[in-house]
PDB file of C-alpha atoms in Angstrom:
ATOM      1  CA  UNK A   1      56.720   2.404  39.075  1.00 82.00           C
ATOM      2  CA  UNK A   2      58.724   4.921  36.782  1.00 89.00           C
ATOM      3  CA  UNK A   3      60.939   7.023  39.375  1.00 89.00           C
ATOM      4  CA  UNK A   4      61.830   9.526  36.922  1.00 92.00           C
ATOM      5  CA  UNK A   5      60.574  11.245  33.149  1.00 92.00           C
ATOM      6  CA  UNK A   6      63.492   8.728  31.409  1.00 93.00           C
ATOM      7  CA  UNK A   7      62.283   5.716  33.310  1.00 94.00           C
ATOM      8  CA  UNK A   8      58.688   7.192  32.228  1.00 92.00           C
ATOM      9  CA  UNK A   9      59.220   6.742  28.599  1.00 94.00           C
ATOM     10  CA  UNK A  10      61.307   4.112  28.858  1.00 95.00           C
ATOM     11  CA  UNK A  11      58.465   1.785  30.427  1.00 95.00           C
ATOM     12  CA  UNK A  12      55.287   3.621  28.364  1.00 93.00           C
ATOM     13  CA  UNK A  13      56.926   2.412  25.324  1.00 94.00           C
ATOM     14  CA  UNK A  14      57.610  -0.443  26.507  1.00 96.00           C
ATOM     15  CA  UNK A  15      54.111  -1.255  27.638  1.00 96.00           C
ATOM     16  CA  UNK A  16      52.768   0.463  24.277  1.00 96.00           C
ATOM     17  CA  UNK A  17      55.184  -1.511  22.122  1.00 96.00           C
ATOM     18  CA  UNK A  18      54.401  -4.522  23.782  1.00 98.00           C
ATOM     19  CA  UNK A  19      50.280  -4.194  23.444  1.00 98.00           C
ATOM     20  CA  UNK A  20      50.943  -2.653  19.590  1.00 97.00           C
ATOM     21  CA  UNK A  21      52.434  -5.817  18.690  1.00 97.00           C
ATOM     22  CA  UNK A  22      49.945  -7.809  20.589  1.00 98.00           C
ATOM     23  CA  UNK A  23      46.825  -6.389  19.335  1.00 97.00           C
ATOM     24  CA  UNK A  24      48.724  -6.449  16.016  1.00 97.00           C
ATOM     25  CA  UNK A  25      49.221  -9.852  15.868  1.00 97.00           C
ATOM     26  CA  UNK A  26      45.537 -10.672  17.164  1.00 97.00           C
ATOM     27  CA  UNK A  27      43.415  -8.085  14.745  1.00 96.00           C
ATOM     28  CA  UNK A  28      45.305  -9.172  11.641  1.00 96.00           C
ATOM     29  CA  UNK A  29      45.085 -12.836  12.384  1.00 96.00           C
ATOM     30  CA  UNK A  30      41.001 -12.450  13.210  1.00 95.00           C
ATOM     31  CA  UNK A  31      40.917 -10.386   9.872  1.00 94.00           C
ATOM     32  CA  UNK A  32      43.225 -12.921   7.612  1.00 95.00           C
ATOM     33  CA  UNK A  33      44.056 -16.062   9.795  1.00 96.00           C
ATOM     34  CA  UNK A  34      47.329 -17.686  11.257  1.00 96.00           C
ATOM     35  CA  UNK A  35      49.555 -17.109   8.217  1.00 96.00           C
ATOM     36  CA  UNK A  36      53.364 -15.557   7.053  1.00 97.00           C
ATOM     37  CA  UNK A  37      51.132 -13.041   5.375  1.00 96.00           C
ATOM     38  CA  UNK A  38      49.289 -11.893   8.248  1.00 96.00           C
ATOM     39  CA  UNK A  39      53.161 -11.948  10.140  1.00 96.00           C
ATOM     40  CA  UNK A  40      54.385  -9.854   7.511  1.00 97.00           C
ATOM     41  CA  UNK A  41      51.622  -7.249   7.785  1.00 96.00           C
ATOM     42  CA  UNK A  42      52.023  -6.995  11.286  1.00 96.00           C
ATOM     43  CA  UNK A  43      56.104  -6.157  11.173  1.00 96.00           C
ATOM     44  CA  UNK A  44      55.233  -3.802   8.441  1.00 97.00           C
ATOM     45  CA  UNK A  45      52.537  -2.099  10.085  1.00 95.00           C
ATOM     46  CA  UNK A  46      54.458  -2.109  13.412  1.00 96.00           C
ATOM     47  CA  UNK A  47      56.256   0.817  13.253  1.00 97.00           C
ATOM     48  CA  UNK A  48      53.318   3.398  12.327  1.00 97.00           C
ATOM     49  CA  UNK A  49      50.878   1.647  14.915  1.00 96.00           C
ATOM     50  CA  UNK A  50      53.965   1.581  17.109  1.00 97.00           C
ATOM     51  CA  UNK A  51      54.449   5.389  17.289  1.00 97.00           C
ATOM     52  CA  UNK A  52      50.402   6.250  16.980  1.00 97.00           C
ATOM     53  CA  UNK A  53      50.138   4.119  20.199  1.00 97.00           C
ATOM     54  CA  UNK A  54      53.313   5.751  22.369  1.00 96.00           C
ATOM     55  CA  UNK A  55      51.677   9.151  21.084  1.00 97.00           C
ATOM     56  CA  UNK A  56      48.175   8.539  22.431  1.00 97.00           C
ATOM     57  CA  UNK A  57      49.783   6.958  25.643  1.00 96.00           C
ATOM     58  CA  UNK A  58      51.779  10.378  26.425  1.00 95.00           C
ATOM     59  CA  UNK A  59      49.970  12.959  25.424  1.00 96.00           C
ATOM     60  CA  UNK A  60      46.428  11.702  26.442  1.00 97.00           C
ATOM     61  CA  UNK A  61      46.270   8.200  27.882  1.00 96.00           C
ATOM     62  CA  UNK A  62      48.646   8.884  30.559  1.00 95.00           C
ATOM     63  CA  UNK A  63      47.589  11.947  31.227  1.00 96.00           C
ATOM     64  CA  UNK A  64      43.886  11.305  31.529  1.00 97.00           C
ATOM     65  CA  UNK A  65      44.258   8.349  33.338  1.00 97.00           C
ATOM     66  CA  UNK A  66      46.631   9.495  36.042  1.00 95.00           C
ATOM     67  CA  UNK A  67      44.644  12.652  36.820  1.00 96.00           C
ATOM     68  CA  UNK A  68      41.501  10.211  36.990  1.00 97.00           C
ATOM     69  CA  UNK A  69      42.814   8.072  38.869  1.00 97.00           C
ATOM     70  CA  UNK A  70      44.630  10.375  41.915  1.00 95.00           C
ATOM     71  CA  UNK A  71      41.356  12.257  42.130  1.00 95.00           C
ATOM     72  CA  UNK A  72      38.647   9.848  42.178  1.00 94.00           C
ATOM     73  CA  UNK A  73      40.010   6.456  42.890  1.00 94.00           C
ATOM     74  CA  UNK A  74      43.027   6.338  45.023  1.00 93.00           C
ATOM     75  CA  UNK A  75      42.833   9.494  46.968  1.00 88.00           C
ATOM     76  CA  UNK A  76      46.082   8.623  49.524  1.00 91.00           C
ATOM     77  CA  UNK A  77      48.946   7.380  47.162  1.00 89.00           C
ATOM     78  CA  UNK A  78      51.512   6.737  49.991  1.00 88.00           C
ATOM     79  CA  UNK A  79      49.053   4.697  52.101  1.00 91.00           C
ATOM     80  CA  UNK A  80      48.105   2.236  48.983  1.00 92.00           C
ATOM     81  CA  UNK A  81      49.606  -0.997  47.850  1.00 92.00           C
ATOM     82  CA  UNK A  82      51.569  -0.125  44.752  1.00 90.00           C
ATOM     83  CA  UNK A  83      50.545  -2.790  42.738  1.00 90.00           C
ATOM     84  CA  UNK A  84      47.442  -1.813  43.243  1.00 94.00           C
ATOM     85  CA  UNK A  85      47.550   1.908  41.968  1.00 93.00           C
ATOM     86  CA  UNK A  86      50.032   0.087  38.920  1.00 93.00           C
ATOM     87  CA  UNK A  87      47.083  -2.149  37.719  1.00 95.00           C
ATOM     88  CA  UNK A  88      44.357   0.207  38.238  1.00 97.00           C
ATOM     89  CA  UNK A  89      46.272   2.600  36.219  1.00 96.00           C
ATOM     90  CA  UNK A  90      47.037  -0.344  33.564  1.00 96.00           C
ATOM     91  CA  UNK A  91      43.469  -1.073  33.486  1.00 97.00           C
ATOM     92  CA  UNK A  92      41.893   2.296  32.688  1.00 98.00           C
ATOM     93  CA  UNK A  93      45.013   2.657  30.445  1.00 97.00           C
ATOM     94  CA  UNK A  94      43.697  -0.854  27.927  1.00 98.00           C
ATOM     95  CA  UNK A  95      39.920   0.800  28.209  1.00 98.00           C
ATOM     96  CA  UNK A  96      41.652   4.360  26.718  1.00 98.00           C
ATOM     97  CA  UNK A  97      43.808   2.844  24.598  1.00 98.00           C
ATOM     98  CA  UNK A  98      41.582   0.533  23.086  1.00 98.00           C
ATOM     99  CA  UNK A  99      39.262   2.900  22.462  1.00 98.00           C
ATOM    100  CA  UNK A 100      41.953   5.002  20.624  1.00 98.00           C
ATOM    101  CA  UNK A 101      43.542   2.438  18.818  1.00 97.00           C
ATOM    102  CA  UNK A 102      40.220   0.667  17.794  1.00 97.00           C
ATOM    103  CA  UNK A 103      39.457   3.731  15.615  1.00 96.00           C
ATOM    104  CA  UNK A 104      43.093   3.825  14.002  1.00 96.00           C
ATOM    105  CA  UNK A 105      42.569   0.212  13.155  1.00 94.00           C
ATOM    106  CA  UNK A 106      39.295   0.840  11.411  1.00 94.00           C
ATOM    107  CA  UNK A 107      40.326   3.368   9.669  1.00 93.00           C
ATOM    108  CA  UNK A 108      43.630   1.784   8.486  1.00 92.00           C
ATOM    109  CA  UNK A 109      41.492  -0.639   6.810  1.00 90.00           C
ATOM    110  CA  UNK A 110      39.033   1.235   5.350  1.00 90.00           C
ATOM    111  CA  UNK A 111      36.551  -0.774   7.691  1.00 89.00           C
ATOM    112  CA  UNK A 112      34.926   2.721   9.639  1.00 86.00           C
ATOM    113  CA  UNK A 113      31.250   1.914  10.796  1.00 91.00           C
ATOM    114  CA  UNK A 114      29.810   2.500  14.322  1.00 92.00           C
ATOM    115  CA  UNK A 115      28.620  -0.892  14.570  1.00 91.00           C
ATOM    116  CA  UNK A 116      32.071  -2.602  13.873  1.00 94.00           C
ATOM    117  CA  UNK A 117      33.974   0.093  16.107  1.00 96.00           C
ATOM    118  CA  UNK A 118      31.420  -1.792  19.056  1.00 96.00           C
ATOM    119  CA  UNK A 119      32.167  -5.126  17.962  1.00 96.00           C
ATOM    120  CA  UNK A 120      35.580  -5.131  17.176  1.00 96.00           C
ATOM    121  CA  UNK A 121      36.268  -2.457  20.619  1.00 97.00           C
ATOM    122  CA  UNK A 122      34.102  -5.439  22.884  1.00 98.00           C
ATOM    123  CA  UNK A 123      37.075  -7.431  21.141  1.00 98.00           C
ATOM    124  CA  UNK A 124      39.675  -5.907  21.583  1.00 98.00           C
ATOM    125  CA  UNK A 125      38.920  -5.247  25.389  1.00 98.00           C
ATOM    126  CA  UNK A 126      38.317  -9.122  26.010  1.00 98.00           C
ATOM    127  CA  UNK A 127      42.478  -9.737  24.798  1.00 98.00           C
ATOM    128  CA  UNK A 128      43.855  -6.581  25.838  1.00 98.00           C
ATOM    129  CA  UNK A 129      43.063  -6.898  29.068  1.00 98.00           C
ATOM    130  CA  UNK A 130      44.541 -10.725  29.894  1.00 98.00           C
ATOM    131  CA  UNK A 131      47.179  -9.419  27.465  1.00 98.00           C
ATOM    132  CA  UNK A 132      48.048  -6.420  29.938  1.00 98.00           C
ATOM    133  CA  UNK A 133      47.722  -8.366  33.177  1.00 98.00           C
ATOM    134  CA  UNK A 134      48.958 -11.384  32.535  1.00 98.00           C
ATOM    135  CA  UNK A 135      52.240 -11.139  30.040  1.00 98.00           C
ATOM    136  CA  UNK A 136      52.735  -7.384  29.295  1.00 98.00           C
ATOM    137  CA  UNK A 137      52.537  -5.834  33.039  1.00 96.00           C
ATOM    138  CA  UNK A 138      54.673  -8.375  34.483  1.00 97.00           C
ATOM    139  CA  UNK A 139      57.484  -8.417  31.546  1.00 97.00           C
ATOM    140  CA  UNK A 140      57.525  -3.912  31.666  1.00 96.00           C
ATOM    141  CA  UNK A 141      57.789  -4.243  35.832  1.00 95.00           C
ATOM    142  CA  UNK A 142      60.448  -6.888  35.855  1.00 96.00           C
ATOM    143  CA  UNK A 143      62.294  -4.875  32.923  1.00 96.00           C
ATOM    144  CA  UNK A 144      61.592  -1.424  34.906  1.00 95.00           C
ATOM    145  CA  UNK A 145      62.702  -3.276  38.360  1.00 94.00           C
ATOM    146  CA  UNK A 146      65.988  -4.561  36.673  1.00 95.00           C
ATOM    147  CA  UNK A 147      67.027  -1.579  35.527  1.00 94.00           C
ATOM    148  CA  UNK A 148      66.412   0.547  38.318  1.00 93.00           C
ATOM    149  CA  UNK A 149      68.727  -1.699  40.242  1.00 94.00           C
ATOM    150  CA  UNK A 150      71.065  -1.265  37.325  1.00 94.00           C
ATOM    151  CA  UNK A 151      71.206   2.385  37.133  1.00 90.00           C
ATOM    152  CA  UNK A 152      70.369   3.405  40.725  1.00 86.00           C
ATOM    153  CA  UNK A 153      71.772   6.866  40.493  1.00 68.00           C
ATOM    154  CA  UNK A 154      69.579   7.600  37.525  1.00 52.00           C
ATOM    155  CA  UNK A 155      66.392   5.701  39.169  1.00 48.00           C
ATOM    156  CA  UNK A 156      66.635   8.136  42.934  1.00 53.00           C
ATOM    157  CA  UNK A 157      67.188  11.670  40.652  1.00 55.00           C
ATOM    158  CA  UNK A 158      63.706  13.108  40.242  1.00 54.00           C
ATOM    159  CA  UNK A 159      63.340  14.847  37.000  1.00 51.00           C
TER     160      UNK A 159
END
């Protein structure tokens, strides 16, 4: 876990960059196909999706979650596993930012109807998720872990 506000934003855009590009890559390929085309809208596309996703993760992903999470769910933070309270944050994290970035897509396309935000949100949930747990969690705590023990004075200051 993120020891400090620089370590914070370091690994929330990490994991947000990460899942951008991954949903990218997934929602323009289901709209378009396996192509250079749909490659070339995703790298051009990146950057605004890129920033719209770190934005909603700071100022109300994170925030949400975090308070949900330390008041219903894990009540004693020093007496639970930390991978644990990592991947129950991660999790209610994808359901947020789905939910979030779901309606950006949509509207992006000029695609906006309450019974394609469903489908395409049921979607998006079904890759985010493996996406998350299985590639993009593991890759941000490895990075996070390796730098820490890289820049240990920075990683024991509390900000």
């Amino acid at each position: 876990m993120p020891k400090n506000f620089k370590e914070e934003l370091l690994y929330t855009g990490m994991m947000a960059g990460m899942m951008a590009l991954g949903m990218s890559l997934y929602n323009v390929m289901r709209a378009i196909g396996i192509n250079l085309l749909a490659l070339k809208k995703v790298l051009l596309g990146f950057p605004i999706g890129f920033f719209i996703a770190c934005t909603i993760a700071f100022m109300i992903g994170a925030p949400l979650v975090k308070a949900f999470v330390f008041k219903f769910i894990i009540k004693d933070p020093d007496h639970t596993k930390p991978l644990w309270t990592e991947w129950t944050i991660s999790g209610l994290m994808v359901l947020v930012m789905v939910t979030f970035m779901t309606v950006y897509g949509l509207f992006k396309t000029g695609q906006w109807r309450v019974a394609i935000y469903w489908h395409d949100w049921w979607l998006n949930i079904l890759v985010a998720l493996p996406l998350q747990f299985l590639l993009v969690g593991p890759l941000a705590r490895w990075w996070l872990t390796h730098y820490q023990k890289a820049h240990p004075i920075s990683s024991k200051q509390q900000d």
